[in-house]
PDB file of C-alpha atoms in Angstrom:
ATOM      1  CA  MET A   4      20.764 -67.305-128.823  1.00  0.00           C
ATOM      2  CA  ARG A   5      20.584 -70.590-126.977  1.00  0.00           C
ATOM      3  CA  ARG A   6      16.815 -70.566-126.350  1.00  0.00           C
ATOM      4  CA  ARG A   7      15.237 -69.537-129.621  1.00  0.00           C
ATOM      5  CA  GLU A   8      11.771 -69.245-128.051  1.00  0.00           C
ATOM      6  CA  LEU A   9      13.072 -66.217-126.113  1.00  0.00           C
ATOM      7  CA  ALA A  10      14.446 -64.452-129.202  1.00  0.00           C
ATOM      8  CA  SER A  11      12.600 -61.472-130.637  1.00  0.00           C
ATOM      9  CA  ALA A  12      12.777 -59.920-134.082  1.00  0.00           C
ATOM     10  CA  ASP A  13      10.276 -57.205-133.140  1.00  0.00           C
ATOM     11  CA  GLU A  14      11.894 -54.007-134.459  1.00  0.00           C
ATOM     12  CA  ALA A  15       9.407 -51.770-132.626  1.00  0.00           C
ATOM     13  CA  LEU A  16      10.232 -53.432-129.299  1.00  0.00           C
ATOM     14  CA  PHE A  17      13.965 -53.043-129.972  1.00  0.00           C
ATOM     15  CA  ALA A  18      13.510 -49.339-130.783  1.00  0.00           C
ATOM     16  CA  GLU A  19      11.403 -48.771-127.645  1.00  0.00           C
ATOM     17  CA  VAL A  20      13.882 -50.489-125.317  1.00  0.00           C
ATOM     18  CA  ALA A  21      16.863 -48.736-126.927  1.00  0.00           C
ATOM     19  CA  ALA A  22      15.168 -45.337-126.584  1.00  0.00           C
ATOM     20  CA  ARG A  23      14.402 -45.894-122.884  1.00  0.00           C
ATOM     21  CA  ALA A  24      17.694 -47.499-121.888  1.00  0.00           C
ATOM     22  CA  GLU A  25      20.047 -45.315-119.881  1.00  0.00           C
ATOM     23  CA  ILE A  26      23.203 -47.375-120.204  1.00  0.00           C
ATOM     24  CA  GLY A  27      24.513 -50.350-122.106  1.00  0.00           C
ATOM     25  CA  HIS A  28      27.153 -52.956-121.349  1.00  0.00           C
ATOM     26  CA  PHE A  29      29.441 -54.271-124.065  1.00  0.00           C
ATOM     27  CA  VAL A  30      30.747 -57.694-123.087  1.00  0.00           C
ATOM     28  CA  ILE A  31      34.030 -59.051-124.453  1.00  0.00           C
ATOM     29  CA  VAL A  32      36.331 -61.948-123.740  1.00  0.00           C
ATOM     30  CA  THR A  33      39.805 -60.849-122.625  1.00  0.00           C
ATOM     31  CA  PRO A  34      42.930 -62.409-124.153  1.00  0.00           C
ATOM     32  CA  GLU A  35      43.176 -64.449-120.940  1.00  0.00           C
ATOM     33  CA  GLY A  36      39.714 -65.889-121.629  1.00  0.00           C
ATOM     34  CA  TRP A  37      37.770 -63.975-118.962  1.00  0.00           C
ATOM     35  CA  PRO A  38      34.480 -62.178-119.659  1.00  0.00           C
ATOM     36  CA  ARG A  39      34.544 -58.417-119.165  1.00  0.00           C
ATOM     37  CA  ALA A  40      31.523 -56.113-119.240  1.00  0.00           C
ATOM     38  CA  VAL A  41      32.246 -52.478-120.062  1.00  0.00           C
ATOM     39  CA  ALA A  42      29.600 -49.803-119.455  1.00  0.00           C
ATOM     40  CA  VAL A  43      29.127 -47.673-122.581  1.00  0.00           C
ATOM     41  CA  ASN A  44      26.972 -44.804-123.746  1.00  0.00           C
ATOM     42  CA  PHE A  45      25.247 -45.860-126.950  1.00  0.00           C
ATOM     43  CA  CYS A  46      22.602 -45.083-129.520  1.00  0.00           C
ATOM     44  CA  ALA A  47      20.519 -47.357-131.699  1.00  0.00           C
ATOM     45  CA  VAL A  48      19.873 -46.451-135.328  1.00  0.00           C
ATOM     46  CA  GLY A  49      18.010 -48.695-137.727  1.00  0.00           C
ATOM     47  CA  GLY A  50      18.404 -51.824-135.619  1.00  0.00           C
ATOM     48  CA  ARG A  51      22.126 -51.295-135.067  1.00  0.00           C
ATOM     49  CA  ILE A  52      23.965 -50.354-131.889  1.00  0.00           C
ATOM     50  CA  TYR A  53      26.638 -47.649-131.983  1.00  0.00           C
ATOM     51  CA  PHE A  54      28.904 -46.687-129.098  1.00  0.00           C
ATOM     52  CA  HIS A  55      31.988 -44.579-128.644  1.00  0.00           C
ATOM     53  CA  GLY A  56      35.318 -46.325-128.498  1.00  0.00           C
ATOM     54  CA  ALA A  57      38.970 -45.429-128.874  1.00  0.00           C
ATOM     55  CA  LEU A  58      41.170 -46.939-131.552  1.00  0.00           C
ATOM     56  CA  ALA A  59      43.152 -48.708-128.827  1.00  0.00           C
ATOM     57  CA  GLY A  60      42.282 -50.635-125.698  1.00  0.00           C
ATOM     58  CA  GLU A  61      40.335 -53.710-124.631  1.00  0.00           C
ATOM     59  CA  LYS A  62      37.164 -53.078-126.652  1.00  0.00           C
ATOM     60  CA  HIS A  63      39.058 -52.254-129.820  1.00  0.00           C
ATOM     61  CA  ASP A  64      41.427 -55.197-129.430  1.00  0.00           C
ATOM     62  CA  ALA A  65      38.549 -57.669-128.965  1.00  0.00           C
ATOM     63  CA  VAL A  66      36.678 -56.397-132.017  1.00  0.00           C
ATOM     64  CA  ALA A  67      39.812 -56.085-134.167  1.00  0.00           C
ATOM     65  CA  ALA A  68      40.790 -59.674-133.313  1.00  0.00           C
ATOM     66  CA  GLY A  69      37.548 -60.826-134.931  1.00  0.00           C
ATOM     67  CA  ASP A  70      36.457 -62.681-131.796  1.00  0.00           C
ATOM     68  CA  ALA A  71      32.693 -63.166-132.160  1.00  0.00           C
ATOM     69  CA  ARG A  72      32.278 -63.833-128.428  1.00  0.00           C
ATOM     70  CA  VAL A  73      30.770 -60.461-127.582  1.00  0.00           C
ATOM     71  CA  GLY A  74      27.477 -59.372-126.116  1.00  0.00           C
ATOM     72  CA  PHE A  75      25.482 -56.236-125.447  1.00  0.00           C
ATOM     73  CA  THR A  76      22.827 -55.468-122.869  1.00  0.00           C
ATOM     74  CA  MET A  77      20.589 -52.430-122.512  1.00  0.00           C
ATOM     75  CA  ASN A  78      19.586 -51.541-118.980  1.00  0.00           C
ATOM     76  CA  LEU A  79      16.228 -49.875-118.363  1.00  0.00           C
ATOM     77  CA  PRO A  80      15.637 -47.505-115.450  1.00  0.00           C
TER      78      PRO A  80
END
């Protein structure tokens, strides 16, 4: 995170936001170098985010390539 003063390690806050969020966006960088946000259904367990994904396609390719330029947002109602 660029601005460390905005970072939070509060596990209770993470759990509360994750429980209330209705949708998440997984952000990748395409092979052409463009950002792409993909809406995903997700769940949070023990401070980790899990979402469904096929074993082929943009999301899989970005993760399999080992590109660390990814992001995830949780959107509250």
